[in-house]
Short mmCIF file of N, CA and C in Angstrom, two decimals:
data_model
loop_
_atom_site.label_atom_id
_atom_site.label_comp_id
_atom_site.label_asym_id
_atom_site.label_seq_id
_atom_site.Cartn_x
_atom_site.Cartn_y
_atom_site.Cartn_z
N MET Y 1 15.14 -3.87 -0.89
CA MET Y 1 15.22 -4.35 0.46
C MET Y 1 16.68 -4.45 0.90
N GLN Y 2 17.58 -4.75 -0.02
CA GLN Y 2 19.00 -4.86 0.32
C GLN Y 2 19.54 -3.54 0.86
N VAL Y 3 19.10 -2.41 0.27
CA VAL Y 3 19.52 -1.09 0.77
C VAL Y 3 19.08 -0.92 2.20
N TRP Y 4 17.84 -1.27 2.49
CA TRP Y 4 17.31 -1.14 3.84
C TRP Y 4 18.10 -2.00 4.82
N CYS Y 5 18.39 -3.24 4.44
CA CYS Y 5 19.10 -4.16 5.32
C CYS Y 5 20.49 -3.64 5.64
N SER Y 6 21.19 -3.15 4.64
CA SER Y 6 22.57 -2.71 4.88
C SER Y 6 22.60 -1.47 5.76
N GLY Y 7 21.57 -0.64 5.71
CA GLY Y 7 21.54 0.55 6.54
C GLY Y 7 21.08 0.31 7.96
N SER Y 8 20.24 -0.69 8.17
CA SER Y 8 19.62 -0.87 9.47
C SER Y 8 20.08 -2.08 10.25
N CYS Y 9 20.65 -3.04 9.58
CA CYS Y 9 20.99 -4.29 10.26
C CYS Y 9 22.49 -4.54 10.31
N GLY Y 10 23.28 -3.61 9.89
CA GLY Y 10 24.71 -3.80 9.96
C GLY Y 10 25.39 -3.53 8.64
N ARG Y 11 26.69 -3.75 8.61
CA ARG Y 11 27.47 -3.43 7.42
C ARG Y 11 27.18 -4.33 6.23
N SER Y 12 27.23 -5.62 6.43
CA SER Y 12 27.09 -6.51 5.28
C SER Y 12 26.20 -7.72 5.59
N PRO Y 13 24.94 -7.46 5.84
CA PRO Y 13 24.07 -8.58 6.17
C PRO Y 13 23.63 -9.35 4.92
N VAL Y 14 23.18 -10.54 5.14
CA VAL Y 14 22.52 -11.31 4.10
C VAL Y 14 21.04 -11.09 4.32
N CYS Y 15 20.34 -10.57 3.32
CA CYS Y 15 18.94 -10.24 3.46
C CYS Y 15 18.14 -11.06 2.46
N GLN Y 16 17.08 -11.69 2.96
CA GLN Y 16 16.26 -12.51 2.07
C GLN Y 16 14.81 -12.44 2.48
N PRO Y 17 13.90 -12.63 1.52
CA PRO Y 17 12.49 -12.67 1.88
C PRO Y 17 12.21 -13.84 2.81
N ALA Y 18 11.34 -13.65 3.77
CA ALA Y 18 11.05 -14.70 4.75
C ALA Y 18 9.84 -15.54 4.34
N ARG Y 19 8.77 -14.87 3.95
CA ARG Y 19 7.53 -15.52 3.52
C ARG Y 19 6.95 -16.48 4.56
N ASP Y 20 7.16 -16.19 5.82
CA ASP Y 20 6.50 -16.98 6.86
C ASP Y 20 6.34 -16.14 8.12
N ASP Y 21 5.43 -16.52 8.97
CA ASP Y 21 5.17 -15.83 10.24
C ASP Y 21 4.80 -14.36 10.08
N GLY Y 22 4.41 -13.93 8.88
CA GLY Y 22 4.09 -12.53 8.67
C GLY Y 22 5.31 -11.64 8.56
N ILE Y 23 6.48 -12.23 8.43
CA ILE Y 23 7.73 -11.48 8.31
C ILE Y 23 7.98 -11.20 6.83
N ASP Y 24 8.40 -9.98 6.51
CA ASP Y 24 8.69 -9.65 5.12
C ASP Y 24 10.12 -10.00 4.73
N ALA Y 25 11.05 -9.89 5.66
CA ALA Y 25 12.45 -10.21 5.35
C ALA Y 25 13.20 -10.56 6.63
N VAL Y 26 14.27 -11.30 6.45
CA VAL Y 26 15.16 -11.64 7.55
C VAL Y 26 16.56 -11.27 7.09
N ALA Y 27 17.27 -10.53 7.91
CA ALA Y 27 18.64 -10.17 7.62
C ALA Y 27 19.54 -10.81 8.66
N VAL Y 28 20.67 -11.31 8.24
CA VAL Y 28 21.63 -11.91 9.16
C VAL Y 28 22.94 -11.17 9.01
N ASN Y 29 23.37 -10.55 10.09
CA ASN Y 29 24.66 -9.89 10.13
C ASN Y 29 25.60 -10.83 10.86
N GLU Y 30 26.64 -11.28 10.19
CA GLU Y 30 27.53 -12.29 10.76
C GLU Y 30 28.75 -11.72 11.47
N GLU Y 31 28.74 -10.40 11.73
CA GLU Y 31 29.86 -9.81 12.45
C GLU Y 31 29.82 -10.22 13.91
N PRO Y 32 30.97 -10.61 14.47
CA PRO Y 32 31.01 -11.00 15.88
C PRO Y 32 30.58 -9.83 16.78
N LEU Y 33 29.94 -10.14 17.84
CA LEU Y 33 29.49 -9.22 18.89
C LEU Y 33 28.31 -8.35 18.51
N ILE Y 34 28.29 -7.79 17.31
CA ILE Y 34 27.20 -6.88 16.94
C ILE Y 34 26.22 -7.50 15.96
N GLY Y 35 26.53 -8.67 15.46
CA GLY Y 35 25.68 -9.31 14.46
C GLY Y 35 24.49 -10.01 15.07
N GLY Y 36 23.77 -10.68 14.22
CA GLY Y 36 22.62 -11.45 14.66
C GLY Y 36 21.50 -11.40 13.65
N LEU Y 37 20.40 -11.99 14.04
CA LEU Y 37 19.22 -12.07 13.21
C LEU Y 37 18.38 -10.81 13.36
N CYS Y 38 17.92 -10.28 12.25
CA CYS Y 38 17.09 -9.07 12.25
C CYS Y 38 15.80 -9.38 11.50
N ILE Y 39 14.68 -9.23 12.17
CA ILE Y 39 13.36 -9.49 11.60
C ILE Y 39 12.81 -8.18 11.05
N ILE Y 40 12.33 -8.18 9.80
CA ILE Y 40 11.86 -6.95 9.17
C ILE Y 40 10.42 -7.11 8.71
N GLN Y 41 9.59 -6.14 9.09
CA GLN Y 41 8.19 -6.09 8.66
C GLN Y 41 7.97 -4.74 7.98
N ALA Y 42 7.50 -4.74 6.75
CA ALA Y 42 7.24 -3.50 6.01
C ALA Y 42 5.73 -3.34 5.81
N LYS Y 43 5.25 -2.12 6.03
CA LYS Y 43 3.83 -1.82 5.89
C LYS Y 43 3.67 -0.62 4.96
N ARG Y 44 3.03 -0.85 3.82
CA ARG Y 44 2.73 0.24 2.89
C ARG Y 44 1.25 0.59 3.07
N THR Y 45 1.00 1.72 3.68
CA THR Y 45 -0.36 2.13 4.00
C THR Y 45 -0.44 3.64 4.10
N LYS Y 46 -1.64 4.15 4.10
CA LYS Y 46 -1.86 5.58 4.31
C LYS Y 46 -2.37 5.85 5.73
N ASN Y 47 -2.57 4.78 6.48
CA ASN Y 47 -3.12 4.88 7.83
C ASN Y 47 -2.07 4.53 8.88
N VAL Y 48 -2.37 4.86 10.11
CA VAL Y 48 -1.47 4.54 11.22
C VAL Y 48 -1.26 3.02 11.29
N VAL Y 49 -0.03 2.62 11.56
CA VAL Y 49 0.28 1.20 11.77
C VAL Y 49 -0.11 0.86 13.20
N SER Y 50 -0.85 -0.19 13.37
CA SER Y 50 -1.39 -0.53 14.69
C SER Y 50 -0.29 -0.98 15.66
N ALA Y 51 -0.56 -0.74 16.93
CA ALA Y 51 0.35 -1.22 17.98
C ALA Y 51 0.41 -2.74 17.97
N GLU Y 52 -0.67 -3.38 17.55
CA GLU Y 52 -0.70 -4.84 17.46
C GLU Y 52 0.35 -5.35 16.46
N THR Y 53 0.56 -4.62 15.38
CA THR Y 53 1.60 -5.01 14.41
C THR Y 53 2.97 -4.99 15.07
N VAL Y 54 3.24 -3.94 15.84
CA VAL Y 54 4.53 -3.81 16.52
C VAL Y 54 4.68 -4.91 17.58
N ARG Y 55 3.61 -5.19 18.31
CA ARG Y 55 3.65 -6.27 19.31
C ARG Y 55 3.89 -7.63 18.65
N SER Y 56 3.30 -7.83 17.49
CA SER Y 56 3.49 -9.08 16.75
C SER Y 56 4.94 -9.26 16.34
N VAL Y 57 5.57 -8.21 15.85
CA VAL Y 57 6.98 -8.29 15.48
C VAL Y 57 7.84 -8.57 16.72
N ALA Y 58 7.52 -7.93 17.84
CA ALA Y 58 8.26 -8.17 19.08
C ALA Y 58 8.14 -9.64 19.49
N GLY Y 59 6.95 -10.21 19.32
CA GLY Y 59 6.76 -11.62 19.63
C GLY Y 59 7.60 -12.53 18.74
N ILE Y 60 7.68 -12.19 17.46
CA ILE Y 60 8.48 -12.98 16.53
C ILE Y 60 9.96 -12.83 16.85
N VAL Y 61 10.40 -11.62 17.20
CA VAL Y 61 11.80 -11.40 17.61
C VAL Y 61 12.12 -12.31 18.79
N ASN Y 62 11.24 -12.34 19.76
CA ASN Y 62 11.44 -13.19 20.94
C ASN Y 62 11.43 -14.67 20.56
N ASP Y 63 10.47 -15.09 19.76
CA ASP Y 63 10.33 -16.49 19.37
C ASP Y 63 11.53 -16.99 18.58
N LYS Y 64 12.07 -16.14 17.70
CA LYS Y 64 13.20 -16.53 16.85
C LYS Y 64 14.55 -16.21 17.48
N SER Y 65 14.54 -15.68 18.70
CA SER Y 65 15.77 -15.24 19.39
C SER Y 65 16.59 -14.29 18.53
N ALA Y 66 15.90 -13.38 17.87
CA ALA Y 66 16.56 -12.40 17.00
C ALA Y 66 17.17 -11.29 17.85
N SER Y 67 18.17 -10.62 17.30
CA SER Y 67 18.79 -9.52 18.02
C SER Y 67 17.90 -8.29 18.01
N LYS Y 68 17.09 -8.12 16.94
CA LYS Y 68 16.15 -7.00 16.90
C LYS Y 68 15.14 -7.20 15.78
N GLY Y 69 14.11 -6.37 15.85
CA GLY Y 69 13.10 -6.32 14.80
C GLY Y 69 12.99 -4.90 14.29
N ILE Y 70 12.55 -4.77 13.06
CA ILE Y 70 12.35 -3.46 12.46
C ILE Y 70 10.98 -3.45 11.79
N VAL Y 71 10.22 -2.40 12.07
CA VAL Y 71 8.96 -2.18 11.37
C VAL Y 71 9.11 -0.87 10.63
N VAL Y 72 8.94 -0.93 9.32
CA VAL Y 72 9.08 0.26 8.48
C VAL Y 72 7.76 0.47 7.75
N THR Y 73 7.36 1.74 7.66
CA THR Y 73 6.09 2.05 7.01
C THR Y 73 6.18 3.34 6.20
N THR Y 74 5.29 3.45 5.24
CA THR Y 74 5.16 4.69 4.48
C THR Y 74 4.27 5.68 5.24
N ALA Y 75 3.63 5.22 6.30
CA ALA Y 75 2.71 6.05 7.08
C ALA Y 75 3.35 6.48 8.41
N TRP Y 76 2.67 6.19 9.52
CA TRP Y 76 3.18 6.61 10.84
C TRP Y 76 2.74 5.61 11.90
N PHE Y 77 3.30 5.79 13.10
CA PHE Y 77 2.99 4.95 14.25
C PHE Y 77 2.33 5.80 15.33
N GLY Y 78 1.48 5.18 16.12
CA GLY Y 78 0.85 5.86 17.25
C GLY Y 78 1.75 5.85 18.47
N LYS Y 79 1.35 6.57 19.49
CA LYS Y 79 2.13 6.69 20.73
C LYS Y 79 2.36 5.33 21.39
N ALA Y 80 1.36 4.47 21.39
CA ALA Y 80 1.52 3.16 22.02
C ALA Y 80 2.65 2.36 21.37
N SER Y 81 2.77 2.47 20.06
CA SER Y 81 3.85 1.77 19.35
C SER Y 81 5.21 2.35 19.71
N TRP Y 82 5.30 3.69 19.72
CA TRP Y 82 6.58 4.34 20.06
C TRP Y 82 6.99 4.02 21.50
N ASP Y 83 6.03 3.88 22.39
CA ASP Y 83 6.34 3.55 23.79
C ASP Y 83 6.78 2.08 23.93
N PHE Y 84 6.12 1.19 23.21
CA PHE Y 84 6.36 -0.25 23.34
C PHE Y 84 7.67 -0.69 22.67
N ALA Y 85 7.94 -0.19 21.50
CA ALA Y 85 9.05 -0.70 20.66
C ALA Y 85 10.42 -0.70 21.34
N PRO Y 86 10.89 0.39 21.91
CA PRO Y 86 12.26 0.38 22.46
C PRO Y 86 12.46 -0.60 23.62
N ARG Y 87 11.40 -0.90 24.33
CA ARG Y 87 11.50 -1.85 25.45
C ARG Y 87 11.55 -3.30 24.98
N ASN Y 88 11.32 -3.51 23.68
CA ASN Y 88 11.18 -4.87 23.17
C ASN Y 88 12.04 -5.15 21.93
N ARG Y 89 13.17 -4.47 21.82
CA ARG Y 89 14.14 -4.69 20.73
C ARG Y 89 13.54 -4.51 19.34
N VAL Y 90 12.63 -3.53 19.21
CA VAL Y 90 12.02 -3.23 17.92
C VAL Y 90 12.30 -1.77 17.57
N GLU Y 91 12.79 -1.54 16.37
CA GLU Y 91 13.01 -0.19 15.87
C GLU Y 91 11.89 0.17 14.91
N LEU Y 92 11.44 1.42 14.99
CA LEU Y 92 10.37 1.90 14.12
C LEU Y 92 10.90 2.96 13.16
N PHE Y 93 10.52 2.84 11.91
CA PHE Y 93 10.86 3.84 10.90
C PHE Y 93 9.57 4.23 10.19
N ASP Y 94 9.12 5.46 10.44
CA ASP Y 94 7.90 5.93 9.80
C ASP Y 94 8.22 6.52 8.43
N GLY Y 95 7.18 6.97 7.73
CA GLY Y 95 7.36 7.48 6.38
C GLY Y 95 8.37 8.60 6.27
N ARG Y 96 8.37 9.50 7.23
CA ARG Y 96 9.32 10.62 7.20
C ARG Y 96 10.76 10.13 7.30
N HIS Y 97 11.01 9.20 8.22
CA HIS Y 97 12.36 8.65 8.38
C HIS Y 97 12.76 7.79 7.19
N LEU Y 98 11.81 7.06 6.64
CA LEU Y 98 12.08 6.24 5.45
C LEU Y 98 12.48 7.12 4.28
N LYS Y 99 11.76 8.21 4.08
CA LYS Y 99 12.07 9.14 2.99
C LYS Y 99 13.48 9.72 3.17
N ALA Y 100 13.82 10.11 4.39
CA ALA Y 100 15.15 10.68 4.66
C ALA Y 100 16.24 9.64 4.39
N LEU Y 101 16.01 8.40 4.79
CA LEU Y 101 16.98 7.34 4.56
C LEU Y 101 17.18 7.09 3.07
N LEU Y 102 16.09 7.05 2.32
CA LEU Y 102 16.19 6.84 0.87
C LEU Y 102 16.90 8.00 0.18
N LEU Y 103 16.58 9.23 0.57
CA LEU Y 103 17.25 10.39 -0.02
C LEU Y 103 18.75 10.38 0.29
N LYS Y 104 19.11 10.00 1.51
CA LYS Y 104 20.52 9.91 1.89
C LYS Y 104 21.23 8.86 1.04
N HIS Y 105 20.60 7.70 0.88
CA HIS Y 105 21.22 6.63 0.09
C HIS Y 105 21.33 7.03 -1.37
N LEU Y 106 20.29 7.61 -1.92
CA LEU Y 106 20.31 8.01 -3.33
C LEU Y 106 21.34 9.10 -3.59
N ALA Y 107 21.53 9.98 -2.62
CA ALA Y 107 22.52 11.05 -2.77
C ALA Y 107 23.95 10.50 -2.76
N SER Y 108 24.15 9.37 -2.08
CA SER Y 108 25.51 8.81 -2.00
C SER Y 108 25.79 7.78 -3.09
N THR Y 109 24.79 7.50 -3.93
CA THR Y 109 24.97 6.53 -5.01
C THR Y 109 25.42 7.25 -6.27
N PRO Y 110 26.49 6.75 -6.90
CA PRO Y 110 26.98 7.45 -8.12
C PRO Y 110 26.01 7.35 -9.27
#
């Protein structure tokens, strides 16, 4: 999870399991101007992630006054999720993008 946090939430965030509100992790980037709270929800599934999941994360982002939310999955998102997310400070990473991110990180690790 630390690899994911450093790539998606800023340079040097503090990332920890949340274990509440259905959130999988919370990252805090303390850099002035660009930092803030980042809510992370991970879904390991073979099926499409529901738009309701993305809406739920957006609600938590709003409730916690977070700078953004991230939903990452091994599967994919439907059109409703892709349409909703950018308007509500939520970034989506599907299985294809997750694989590319992991390959990029592994290639740069000695």
